[in-house]
PDB file of C-alpha atoms in Angstrom:
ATOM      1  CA  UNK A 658      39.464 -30.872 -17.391  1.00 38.00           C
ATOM      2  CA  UNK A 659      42.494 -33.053 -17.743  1.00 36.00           C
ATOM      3  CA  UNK A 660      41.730 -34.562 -13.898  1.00 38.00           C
ATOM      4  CA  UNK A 661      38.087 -35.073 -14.547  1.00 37.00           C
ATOM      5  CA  UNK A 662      38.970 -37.311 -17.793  1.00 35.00           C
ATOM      6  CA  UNK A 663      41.334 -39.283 -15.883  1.00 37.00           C
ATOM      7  CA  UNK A 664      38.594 -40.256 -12.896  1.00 37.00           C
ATOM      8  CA  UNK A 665      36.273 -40.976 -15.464  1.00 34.00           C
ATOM      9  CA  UNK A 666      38.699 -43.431 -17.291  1.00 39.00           C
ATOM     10  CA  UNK A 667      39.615 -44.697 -14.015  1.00 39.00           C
ATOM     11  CA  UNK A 668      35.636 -45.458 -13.082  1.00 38.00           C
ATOM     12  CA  UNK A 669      35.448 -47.228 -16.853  1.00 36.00           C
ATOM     13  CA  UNK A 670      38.314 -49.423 -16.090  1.00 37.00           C
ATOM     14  CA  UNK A 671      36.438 -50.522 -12.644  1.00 38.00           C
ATOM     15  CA  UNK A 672      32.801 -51.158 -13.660  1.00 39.00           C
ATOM     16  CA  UNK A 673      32.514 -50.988 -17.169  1.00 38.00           C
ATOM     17  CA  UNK A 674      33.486 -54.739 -17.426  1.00 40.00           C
ATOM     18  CA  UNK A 675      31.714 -57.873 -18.556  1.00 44.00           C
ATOM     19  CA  UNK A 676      32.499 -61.494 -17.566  1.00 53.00           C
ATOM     20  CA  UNK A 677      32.271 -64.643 -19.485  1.00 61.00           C
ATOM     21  CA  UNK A 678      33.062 -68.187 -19.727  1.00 64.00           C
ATOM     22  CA  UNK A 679      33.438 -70.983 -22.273  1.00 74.00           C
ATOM     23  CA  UNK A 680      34.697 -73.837 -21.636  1.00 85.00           C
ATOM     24  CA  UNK A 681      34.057 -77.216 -24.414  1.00 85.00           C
ATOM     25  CA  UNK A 682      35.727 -80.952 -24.943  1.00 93.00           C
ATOM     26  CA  UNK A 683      35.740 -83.317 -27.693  1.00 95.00           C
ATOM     27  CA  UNK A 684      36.184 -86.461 -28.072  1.00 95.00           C
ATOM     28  CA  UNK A 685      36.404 -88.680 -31.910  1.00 94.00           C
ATOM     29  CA  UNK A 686      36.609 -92.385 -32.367  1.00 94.00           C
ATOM     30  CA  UNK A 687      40.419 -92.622 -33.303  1.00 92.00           C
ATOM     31  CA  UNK A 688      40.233 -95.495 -35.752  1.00 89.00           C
ATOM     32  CA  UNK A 689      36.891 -94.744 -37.398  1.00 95.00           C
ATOM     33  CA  UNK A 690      36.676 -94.002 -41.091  1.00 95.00           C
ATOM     34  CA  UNK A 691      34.885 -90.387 -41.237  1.00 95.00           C
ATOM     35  CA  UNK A 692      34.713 -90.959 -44.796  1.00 94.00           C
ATOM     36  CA  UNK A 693      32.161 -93.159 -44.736  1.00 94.00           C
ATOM     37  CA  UNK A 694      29.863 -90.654 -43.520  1.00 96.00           C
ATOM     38  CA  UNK A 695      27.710 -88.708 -46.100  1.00 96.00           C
ATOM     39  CA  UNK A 696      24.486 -88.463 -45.192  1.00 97.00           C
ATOM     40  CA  UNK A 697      23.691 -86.797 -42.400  1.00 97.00           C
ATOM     41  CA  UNK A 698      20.437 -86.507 -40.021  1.00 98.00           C
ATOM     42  CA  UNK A 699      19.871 -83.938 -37.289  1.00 97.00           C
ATOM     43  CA  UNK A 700      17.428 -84.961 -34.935  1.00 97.00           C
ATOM     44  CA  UNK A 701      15.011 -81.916 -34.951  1.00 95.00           C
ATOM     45  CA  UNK A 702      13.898 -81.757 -31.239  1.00 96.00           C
ATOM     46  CA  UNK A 703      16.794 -80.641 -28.455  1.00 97.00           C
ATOM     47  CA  UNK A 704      16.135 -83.070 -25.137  1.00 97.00           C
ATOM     48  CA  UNK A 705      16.198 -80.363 -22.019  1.00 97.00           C
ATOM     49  CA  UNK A 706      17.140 -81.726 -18.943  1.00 97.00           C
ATOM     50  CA  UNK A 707      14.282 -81.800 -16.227  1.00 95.00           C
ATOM     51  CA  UNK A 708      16.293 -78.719 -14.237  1.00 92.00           C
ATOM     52  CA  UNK A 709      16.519 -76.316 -17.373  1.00 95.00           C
ATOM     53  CA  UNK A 710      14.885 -72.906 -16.649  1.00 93.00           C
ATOM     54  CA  UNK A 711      13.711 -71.782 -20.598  1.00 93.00           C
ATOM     55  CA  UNK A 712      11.047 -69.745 -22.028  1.00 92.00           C
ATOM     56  CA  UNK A 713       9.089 -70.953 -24.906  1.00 94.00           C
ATOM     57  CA  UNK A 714      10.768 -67.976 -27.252  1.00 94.00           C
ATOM     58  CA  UNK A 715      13.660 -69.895 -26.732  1.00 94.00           C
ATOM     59  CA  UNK A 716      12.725 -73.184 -26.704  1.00 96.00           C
ATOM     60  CA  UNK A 717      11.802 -72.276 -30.703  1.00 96.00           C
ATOM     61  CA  UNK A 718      14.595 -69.805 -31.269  1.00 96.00           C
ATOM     62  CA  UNK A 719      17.151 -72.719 -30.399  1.00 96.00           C
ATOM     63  CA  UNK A 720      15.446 -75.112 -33.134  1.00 96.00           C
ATOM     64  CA  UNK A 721      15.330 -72.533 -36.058  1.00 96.00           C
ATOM     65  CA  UNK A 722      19.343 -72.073 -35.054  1.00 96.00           C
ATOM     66  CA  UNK A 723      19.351 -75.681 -35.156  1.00 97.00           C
ATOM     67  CA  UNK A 724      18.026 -75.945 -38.648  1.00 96.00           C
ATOM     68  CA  UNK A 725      19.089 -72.956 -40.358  1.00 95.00           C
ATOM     69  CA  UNK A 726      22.846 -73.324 -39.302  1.00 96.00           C
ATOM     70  CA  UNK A 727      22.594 -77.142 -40.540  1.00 94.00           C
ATOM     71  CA  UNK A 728      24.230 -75.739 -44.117  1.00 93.00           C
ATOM     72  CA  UNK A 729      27.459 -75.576 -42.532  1.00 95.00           C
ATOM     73  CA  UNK A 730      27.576 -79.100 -43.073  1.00 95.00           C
ATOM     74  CA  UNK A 731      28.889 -79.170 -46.773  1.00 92.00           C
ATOM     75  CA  UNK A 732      30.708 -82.098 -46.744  1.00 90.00           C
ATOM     76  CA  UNK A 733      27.255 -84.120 -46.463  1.00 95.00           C
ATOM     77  CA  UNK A 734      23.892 -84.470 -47.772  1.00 96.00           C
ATOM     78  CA  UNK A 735      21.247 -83.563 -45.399  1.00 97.00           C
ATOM     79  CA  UNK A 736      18.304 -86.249 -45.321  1.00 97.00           C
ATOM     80  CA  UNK A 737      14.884 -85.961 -43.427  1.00 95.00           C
ATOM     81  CA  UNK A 738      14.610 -89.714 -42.312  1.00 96.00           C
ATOM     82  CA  UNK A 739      16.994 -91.131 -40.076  1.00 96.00           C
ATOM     83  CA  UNK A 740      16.569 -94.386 -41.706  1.00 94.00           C
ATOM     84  CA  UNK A 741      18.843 -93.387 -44.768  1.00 95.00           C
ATOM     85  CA  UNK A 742      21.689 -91.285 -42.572  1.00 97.00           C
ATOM     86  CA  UNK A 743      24.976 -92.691 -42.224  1.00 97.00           C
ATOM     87  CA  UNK A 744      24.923 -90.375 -39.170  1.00 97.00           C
ATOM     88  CA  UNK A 745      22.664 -88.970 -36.519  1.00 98.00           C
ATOM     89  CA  UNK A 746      23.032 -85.761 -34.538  1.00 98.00           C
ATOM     90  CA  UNK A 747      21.306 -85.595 -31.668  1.00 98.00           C
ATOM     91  CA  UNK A 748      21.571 -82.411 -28.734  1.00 98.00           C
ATOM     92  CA  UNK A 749      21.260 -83.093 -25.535  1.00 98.00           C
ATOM     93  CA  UNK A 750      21.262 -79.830 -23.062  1.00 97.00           C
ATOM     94  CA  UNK A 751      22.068 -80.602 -19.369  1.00 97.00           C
ATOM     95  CA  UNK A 752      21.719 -76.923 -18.078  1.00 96.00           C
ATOM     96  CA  UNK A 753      20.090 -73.886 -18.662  1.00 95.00           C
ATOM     97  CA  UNK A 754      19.261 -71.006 -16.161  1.00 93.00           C
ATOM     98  CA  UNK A 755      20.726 -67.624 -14.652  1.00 90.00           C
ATOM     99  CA  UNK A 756      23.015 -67.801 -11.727  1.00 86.00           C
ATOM    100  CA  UNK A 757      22.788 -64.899  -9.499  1.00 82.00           C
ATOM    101  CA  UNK A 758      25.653 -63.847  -6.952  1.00 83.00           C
ATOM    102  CA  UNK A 759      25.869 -61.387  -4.222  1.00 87.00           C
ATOM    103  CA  UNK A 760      28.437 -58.837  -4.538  1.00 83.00           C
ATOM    104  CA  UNK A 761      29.315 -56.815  -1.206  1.00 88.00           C
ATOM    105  CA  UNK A 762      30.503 -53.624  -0.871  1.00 87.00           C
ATOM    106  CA  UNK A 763      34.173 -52.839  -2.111  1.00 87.00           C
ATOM    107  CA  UNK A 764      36.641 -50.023  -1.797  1.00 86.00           C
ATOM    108  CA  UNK A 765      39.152 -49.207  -4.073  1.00 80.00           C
ATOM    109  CA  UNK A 766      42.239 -47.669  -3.703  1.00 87.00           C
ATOM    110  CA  UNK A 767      43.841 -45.722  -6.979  1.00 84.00           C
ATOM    111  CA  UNK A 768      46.652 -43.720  -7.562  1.00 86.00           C
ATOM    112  CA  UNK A 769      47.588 -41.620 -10.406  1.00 83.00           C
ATOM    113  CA  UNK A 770      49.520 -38.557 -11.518  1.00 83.00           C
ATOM    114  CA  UNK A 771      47.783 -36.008 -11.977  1.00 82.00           C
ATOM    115  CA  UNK A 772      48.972 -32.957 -14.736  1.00 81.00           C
ATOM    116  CA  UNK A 773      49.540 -29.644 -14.147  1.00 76.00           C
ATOM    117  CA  UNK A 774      50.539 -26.404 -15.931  1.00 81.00           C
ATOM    118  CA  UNK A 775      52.641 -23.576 -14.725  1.00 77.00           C
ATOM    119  CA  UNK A 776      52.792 -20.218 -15.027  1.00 77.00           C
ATOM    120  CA  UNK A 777      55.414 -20.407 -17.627  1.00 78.00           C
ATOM    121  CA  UNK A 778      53.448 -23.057 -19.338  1.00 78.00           C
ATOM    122  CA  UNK A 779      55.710 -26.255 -17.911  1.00 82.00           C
ATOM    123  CA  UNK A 780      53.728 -29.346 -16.963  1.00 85.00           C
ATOM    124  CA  UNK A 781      54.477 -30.772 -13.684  1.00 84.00           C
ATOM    125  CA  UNK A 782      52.794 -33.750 -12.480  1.00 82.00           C
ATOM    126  CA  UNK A 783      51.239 -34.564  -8.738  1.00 82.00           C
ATOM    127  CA  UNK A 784      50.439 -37.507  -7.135  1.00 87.00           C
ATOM    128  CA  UNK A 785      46.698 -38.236  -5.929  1.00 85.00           C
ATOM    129  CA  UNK A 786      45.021 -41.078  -4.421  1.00 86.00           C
ATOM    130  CA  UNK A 787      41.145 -41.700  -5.233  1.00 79.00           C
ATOM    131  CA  UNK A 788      38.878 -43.602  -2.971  1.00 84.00           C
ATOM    132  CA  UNK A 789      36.354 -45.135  -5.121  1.00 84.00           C
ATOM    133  CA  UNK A 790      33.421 -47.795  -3.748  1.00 78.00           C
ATOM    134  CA  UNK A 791      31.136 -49.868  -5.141  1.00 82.00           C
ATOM    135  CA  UNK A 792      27.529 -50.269  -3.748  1.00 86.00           C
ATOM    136  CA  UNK A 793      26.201 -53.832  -2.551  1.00 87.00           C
ATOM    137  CA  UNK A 794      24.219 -55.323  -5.814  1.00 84.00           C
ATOM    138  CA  UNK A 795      23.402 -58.726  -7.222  1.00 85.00           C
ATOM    139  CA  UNK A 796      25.255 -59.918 -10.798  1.00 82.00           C
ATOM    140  CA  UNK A 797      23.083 -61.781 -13.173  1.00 83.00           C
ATOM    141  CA  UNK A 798      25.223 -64.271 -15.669  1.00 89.00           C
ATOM    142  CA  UNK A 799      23.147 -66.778 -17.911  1.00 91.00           C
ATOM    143  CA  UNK A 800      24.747 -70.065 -18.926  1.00 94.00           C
ATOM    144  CA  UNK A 801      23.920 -73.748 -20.301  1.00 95.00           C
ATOM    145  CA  UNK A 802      25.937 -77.088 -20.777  1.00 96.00           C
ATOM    146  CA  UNK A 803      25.269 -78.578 -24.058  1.00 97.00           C
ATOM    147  CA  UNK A 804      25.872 -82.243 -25.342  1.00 97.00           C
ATOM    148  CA  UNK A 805      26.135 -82.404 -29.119  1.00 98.00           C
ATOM    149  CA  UNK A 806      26.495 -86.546 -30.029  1.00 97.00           C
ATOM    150  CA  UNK A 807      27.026 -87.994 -33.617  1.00 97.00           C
ATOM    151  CA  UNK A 808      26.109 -91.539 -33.990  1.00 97.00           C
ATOM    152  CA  UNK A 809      26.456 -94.296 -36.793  1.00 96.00           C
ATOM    153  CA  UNK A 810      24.145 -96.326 -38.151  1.00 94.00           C
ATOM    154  CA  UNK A 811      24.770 -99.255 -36.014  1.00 93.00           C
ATOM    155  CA  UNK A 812      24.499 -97.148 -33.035  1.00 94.00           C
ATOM    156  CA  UNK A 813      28.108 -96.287 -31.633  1.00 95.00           C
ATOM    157  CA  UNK A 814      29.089 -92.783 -30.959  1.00 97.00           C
ATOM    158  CA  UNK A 815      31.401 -91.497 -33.257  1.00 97.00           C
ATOM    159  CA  UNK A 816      31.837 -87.911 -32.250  1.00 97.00           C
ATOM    160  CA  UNK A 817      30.985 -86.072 -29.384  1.00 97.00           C
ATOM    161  CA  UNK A 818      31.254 -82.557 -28.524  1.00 97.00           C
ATOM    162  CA  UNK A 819      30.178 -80.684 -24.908  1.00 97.00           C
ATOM    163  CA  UNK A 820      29.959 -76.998 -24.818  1.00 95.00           C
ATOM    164  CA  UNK A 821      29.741 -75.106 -21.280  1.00 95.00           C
ATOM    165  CA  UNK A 822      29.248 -71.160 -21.635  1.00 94.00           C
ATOM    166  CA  UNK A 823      28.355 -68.561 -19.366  1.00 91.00           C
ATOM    167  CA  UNK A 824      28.094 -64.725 -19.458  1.00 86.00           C
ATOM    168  CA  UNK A 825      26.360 -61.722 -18.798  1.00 81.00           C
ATOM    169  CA  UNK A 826      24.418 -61.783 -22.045  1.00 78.00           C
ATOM    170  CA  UNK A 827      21.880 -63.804 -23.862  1.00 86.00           C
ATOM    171  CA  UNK A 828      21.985 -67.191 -23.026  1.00 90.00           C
ATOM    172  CA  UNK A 829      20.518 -68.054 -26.928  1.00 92.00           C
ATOM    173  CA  UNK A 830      23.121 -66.290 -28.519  1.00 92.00           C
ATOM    174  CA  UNK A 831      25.923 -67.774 -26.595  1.00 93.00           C
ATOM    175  CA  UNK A 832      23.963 -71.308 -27.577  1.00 95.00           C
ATOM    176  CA  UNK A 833      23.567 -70.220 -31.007  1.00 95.00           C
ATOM    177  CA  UNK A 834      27.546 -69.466 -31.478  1.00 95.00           C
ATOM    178  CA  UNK A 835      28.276 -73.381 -30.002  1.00 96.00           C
ATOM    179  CA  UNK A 836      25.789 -74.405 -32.476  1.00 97.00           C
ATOM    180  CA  UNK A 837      27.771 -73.082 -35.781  1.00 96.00           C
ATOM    181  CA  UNK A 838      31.220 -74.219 -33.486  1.00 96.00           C
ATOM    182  CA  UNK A 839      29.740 -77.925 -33.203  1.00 97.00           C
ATOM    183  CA  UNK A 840      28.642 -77.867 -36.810  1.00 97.00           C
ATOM    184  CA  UNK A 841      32.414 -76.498 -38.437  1.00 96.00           C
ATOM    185  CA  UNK A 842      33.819 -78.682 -35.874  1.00 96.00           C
ATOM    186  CA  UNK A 843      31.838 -81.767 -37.080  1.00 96.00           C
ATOM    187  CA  UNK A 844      33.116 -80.977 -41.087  1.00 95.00           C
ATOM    188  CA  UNK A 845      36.439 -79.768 -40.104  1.00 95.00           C
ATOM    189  CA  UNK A 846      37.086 -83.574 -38.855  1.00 94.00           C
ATOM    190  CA  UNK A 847      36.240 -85.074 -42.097  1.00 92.00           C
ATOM    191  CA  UNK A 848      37.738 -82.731 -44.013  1.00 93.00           C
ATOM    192  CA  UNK A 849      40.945 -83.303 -42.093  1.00 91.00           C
ATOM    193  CA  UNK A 850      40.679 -87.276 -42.270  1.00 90.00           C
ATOM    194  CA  UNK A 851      40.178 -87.322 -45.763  1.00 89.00           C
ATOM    195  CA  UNK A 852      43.159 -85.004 -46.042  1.00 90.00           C
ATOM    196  CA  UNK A 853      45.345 -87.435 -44.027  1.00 88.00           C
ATOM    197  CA  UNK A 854      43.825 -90.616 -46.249  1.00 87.00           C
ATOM    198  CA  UNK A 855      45.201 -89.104 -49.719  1.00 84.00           C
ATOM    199  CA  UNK A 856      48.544 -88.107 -47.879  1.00 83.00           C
ATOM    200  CA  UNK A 857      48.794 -91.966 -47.034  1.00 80.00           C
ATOM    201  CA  UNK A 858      48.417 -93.143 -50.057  1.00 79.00           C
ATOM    202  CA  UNK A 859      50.605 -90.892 -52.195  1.00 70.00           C
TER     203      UNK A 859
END
Protein backbone atom coordinates (compact mmCIF):
# COMPACT_ATOMS: atom_id res chain seq x y z
CA UNK A 1 0.00 0.00 0.00
CA UNK A 2 2.77 2.19 1.26
CA UNK A 3 4.49 2.05 -2.56
CA UNK A 4 1.27 2.71 -4.32
CA UNK A 5 0.75 6.07 -2.12
CA UNK A 6 4.12 7.16 -2.87
CA UNK A 7 3.66 6.83 -7.00
CA UNK A 8 0.55 8.47 -6.63
CA UNK A 9 2.10 11.48 -4.69
CA UNK A 10 4.85 11.37 -7.05
CA UNK A 11 2.24 11.64 -10.28
CA UNK A 12 0.47 14.75 -8.14
CA UNK A 13 3.69 16.51 -7.81
CA UNK A 14 4.21 16.13 -11.83
CA UNK A 15 0.82 17.05 -13.35
CA UNK A 16 -1.31 18.28 -10.83
CA UNK A 17 0.15 21.84 -11.33
CA UNK A 18 -1.24 25.14 -12.53
CA UNK A 19 0.70 28.09 -14.03
CA UNK A 20 0.17 31.73 -13.77
CA UNK A 21 1.45 35.10 -14.32
CA UNK A 22 1.01 38.68 -13.12
CA UNK A 23 2.99 41.07 -13.83
CA UNK A 24 1.71 45.26 -13.24
CA UNK A 25 3.60 48.92 -13.13
CA UNK A 26 2.66 52.18 -11.85
CA UNK A 27 3.49 55.23 -12.36
CA UNK A 28 2.12 58.79 -10.09
CA UNK A 29 2.83 62.37 -10.86
CA UNK A 30 5.52 63.02 -8.06
CA UNK A 31 4.68 66.62 -7.29
CA UNK A 32 0.91 66.53 -7.70
CA UNK A 33 -1.38 67.30 -4.81
CA UNK A 34 -3.70 64.01 -4.51
CA UNK A 35 -5.60 65.94 -2.13
CA UNK A 36 -7.20 67.90 -4.36
CA UNK A 37 -8.98 65.08 -5.75
CA UNK A 38 -12.52 64.27 -4.39
CA UNK A 39 -14.75 63.64 -6.83
CA UNK A 40 -14.28 60.99 -8.82
CA UNK A 41 -15.75 59.73 -12.37
CA UNK A 42 -15.32 56.29 -13.89
CA UNK A 43 -15.87 56.26 -17.39
CA UNK A 44 -18.51 53.43 -17.74
CA UNK A 45 -17.49 51.80 -21.11
CA UNK A 46 -13.88 49.72 -21.18
CA UNK A 47 -12.15 50.63 -24.86
CA UNK A 48 -11.03 46.91 -26.26
CA UNK A 49 -8.34 46.97 -28.49
CA UNK A 50 -9.23 45.92 -32.18
CA UNK A 51 -7.18 42.33 -31.51
CA UNK A 52 -9.17 41.37 -28.22
CA UNK A 53 -10.85 37.92 -28.56
CA UNK A 54 -14.14 38.43 -25.89
CA UNK A 55 -17.52 37.08 -25.65
CA UNK A 56 -20.40 39.30 -25.01
CA UNK A 57 -20.89 37.51 -21.30
CA UNK A 58 -17.83 39.12 -20.68
CA UNK A 59 -17.89 42.11 -22.33
CA UNK A 60 -20.95 42.84 -19.55
CA UNK A 61 -19.48 40.84 -16.71
CA UNK A 62 -16.30 43.22 -16.88
CA UNK A 63 -18.64 46.47 -16.59
CA UNK A 64 -20.83 45.25 -13.60
CA UNK A 65 -17.10 44.50 -11.92
CA UNK A 66 -16.38 47.85 -13.03
CA UNK A 67 -19.26 49.45 -11.25
CA UNK A 68 -19.92 47.40 -8.37
CA UNK A 69 -16.20 47.38 -7.14
CA UNK A 70 -16.25 51.37 -7.63
CA UNK A 71 -17.10 51.52 -3.54
CA UNK A 72 -13.64 50.80 -2.84
CA UNK A 73 -13.08 54.25 -3.54
CA UNK A 74 -13.94 55.80 -0.03
CA UNK A 75 -11.81 58.51 0.01
CA UNK A 76 -14.07 60.20 -2.85
CA UNK A 77 -17.45 60.98 -3.90
CA UNK A 78 -18.56 59.17 -6.88
CA UNK A 79 -20.36 61.56 -9.51
CA UNK A 80 -22.23 60.49 -12.79
CA UNK A 81 -21.07 63.49 -15.03
CA UNK A 82 -17.63 63.95 -15.83
CA UNK A 83 -18.15 67.58 -15.93
CA UNK A 84 -18.11 67.90 -12.00
CA UNK A 85 -15.06 65.15 -11.33
CA UNK A 86 -11.87 66.36 -10.18
CA UNK A 87 -10.79 63.02 -11.74
CA UNK A 88 -11.55 60.65 -14.55
CA UNK A 89 -10.88 56.93 -14.76
CA UNK A 90 -10.82 55.61 -17.84
CA UNK A 91 -9.73 51.53 -18.84
CA UNK A 92 -8.14 50.89 -21.64
CA UNK A 93 -7.53 46.92 -22.41
CA UNK A 94 -4.75 46.18 -24.99
CA UNK A 95 -5.14 42.29 -24.93
CA UNK A 96 -7.43 39.70 -24.41
CA UNK A 97 -7.40 36.05 -25.80
CA UNK A 98 -6.12 32.38 -24.97
CA UNK A 99 -2.66 31.42 -25.93
CA UNK A 100 -2.28 27.87 -26.76
CA UNK A 101 1.19 25.94 -26.69
CA UNK A 102 2.29 22.61 -27.80
CA UNK A 103 3.69 20.43 -25.25
CA UNK A 104 5.74 17.28 -26.58
CA UNK A 105 6.22 14.23 -25.09
CA UNK A 106 8.41 14.06 -21.81
CA UNK A 107 10.00 11.39 -19.70
CA UNK A 108 10.69 11.58 -16.29
CA UNK A 109 13.09 10.07 -14.30
CA UNK A 110 12.26 9.60 -10.27
CA UNK A 111 13.84 8.04 -7.57
CA UNK A 112 12.66 7.25 -4.20
CA UNK A 113 13.00 4.90 -1.24
CA UNK A 114 10.79 2.71 -1.04
CA UNK A 115 9.66 1.02 2.73
CA UNK A 116 9.73 -2.25 3.71
CA UNK A 117 8.92 -4.50 6.70
CA UNK A 118 10.68 -7.54 7.93
CA UNK A 119 9.93 -10.51 9.37
CA UNK A 120 10.75 -9.26 12.75
CA UNK A 121 8.80 -6.18 12.03
CA UNK A 122 12.09 -3.77 11.18
CA UNK A 123 11.62 -1.34 8.31
CA UNK A 124 14.27 -1.31 5.80
CA UNK A 125 14.16 0.92 2.95
CA UNK A 126 15.04 0.16 -1.02
CA UNK A 127 15.85 2.22 -3.66
CA UNK A 128 13.57 2.35 -6.94
CA UNK A 129 13.60 4.34 -9.98
CA UNK A 130 10.12 5.17 -11.78
CA UNK A 131 9.85 5.99 -15.41
CA UNK A 132 6.97 8.21 -15.74
CA UNK A 133 5.85 10.06 -19.33
CA UNK A 134 3.68 12.48 -20.27
CA UNK A 135 1.54 12.24 -23.51
CA UNK A 136 1.84 15.02 -26.35
CA UNK A 137 -1.20 17.64 -25.53
CA UNK A 138 -1.89 21.31 -26.07
CA UNK A 139 -2.00 23.85 -22.72
CA UNK A 140 -4.65 26.46 -22.80
CA UNK A 141 -3.68 29.77 -20.53
CA UNK A 142 -6.04 32.92 -20.86
CA UNK A 143 -4.56 36.37 -20.28
CA UNK A 144 -5.18 40.28 -20.95
CA UNK A 145 -3.07 43.57 -20.55
CA UNK A 146 -5.03 46.23 -18.97
CA UNK A 147 -4.43 50.11 -18.88
CA UNK A 148 -6.18 51.75 -15.94
CA UNK A 149 -5.49 55.92 -16.43
CA UNK A 150 -6.64 58.68 -13.92
CA UNK A 151 -6.83 62.07 -15.34
CA UNK A 152 -7.44 65.71 -13.96
CA UNK A 153 -9.63 68.08 -14.93
CA UNK A 154 -7.36 69.93 -17.15
CA UNK A 155 -6.46 66.82 -18.84
CA UNK A 156 -2.93 65.53 -17.55
CA UNK A 157 -2.52 62.06 -16.33
CA UNK A 158 -2.11 61.82 -12.86
CA UNK A 159 -1.98 58.14 -12.18
CA UNK A 160 -1.56 55.31 -14.20
CA UNK A 161 -1.63 51.74 -13.53
CA UNK A 162 -1.00 48.57 -16.23
CA UNK A 163 -1.92 45.15 -15.20
CA UNK A 164 -0.63 42.01 -17.35
CA UNK A 165 -2.06 38.52 -16.05
CA UNK A 166 -2.15 35.22 -17.40
CA UNK A 167 -3.23 31.73 -16.20
CA UNK A 168 -4.94 28.68 -16.68
CA UNK A 169 -8.24 29.99 -15.37
CA UNK A 170 -10.86 32.52 -16.12
CA UNK A 171 -9.61 35.31 -17.82
CA UNK A 172 -12.69 37.62 -16.01
CA UNK A 173 -11.77 36.67 -12.75
CA UNK A 174 -8.14 37.31 -13.09
CA UNK A 175 -9.51 40.92 -14.65
CA UNK A 176 -11.88 41.27 -11.93
CA UNK A 177 -9.02 40.82 -9.06
CA UNK A 178 -6.81 43.85 -11.06
CA UNK A 179 -9.94 45.73 -10.96
CA UNK A 180 -10.34 45.85 -6.90
CA UNK A 181 -6.06 46.04 -7.04
CA UNK A 182 -6.33 49.31 -9.33
CA UNK A 183 -9.15 50.66 -7.23
CA UNK A 184 -7.21 50.11 -3.40
CA UNK A 185 -4.23 51.13 -5.25
CA UNK A 186 -5.84 54.40 -6.50
CA UNK A 187 -7.08 55.28 -2.50
CA UNK A 188 -4.09 53.84 -0.94
CA UNK A 189 -2.08 56.85 -2.78
CA UNK A 190 -4.17 59.49 -1.32
CA UNK A 191 -4.45 58.12 1.75
CA UNK A 192 -0.68 57.94 1.94
CA UNK A 193 -0.15 61.66 0.60
CA UNK A 194 -2.40 63.07 2.92
CA UNK A 195 -0.59 61.10 5.60
CA UNK A 196 2.79 62.57 4.53
CA UNK A 197 1.04 66.35 4.27
CA UNK A 198 0.02 66.35 8.17
CA UNK A 199 3.52 64.76 9.02
CA UNK A 200 5.00 67.98 7.24
CA UNK A 201 3.34 70.25 8.91
CA UNK A 202 3.53 69.06 12.51
Amino acid sequence: MKKIVLILNMLFVLFGFSTAFAENSAWKNPGYDFSQLKTVYVEPEIIYAPGCSIGELELYKNLVALDEERDRLDEFELVDDASLADAVITVNVTSWNIKETYVPTKVYTKEANIEYIDTDGSPTYEPVTFELYTEEHYTYEQYFTAEFTVTDKAGNVVYKKIEKREASKDTFAMFGRAIKDFYDDFEEIKEDYIKEQKKKNK
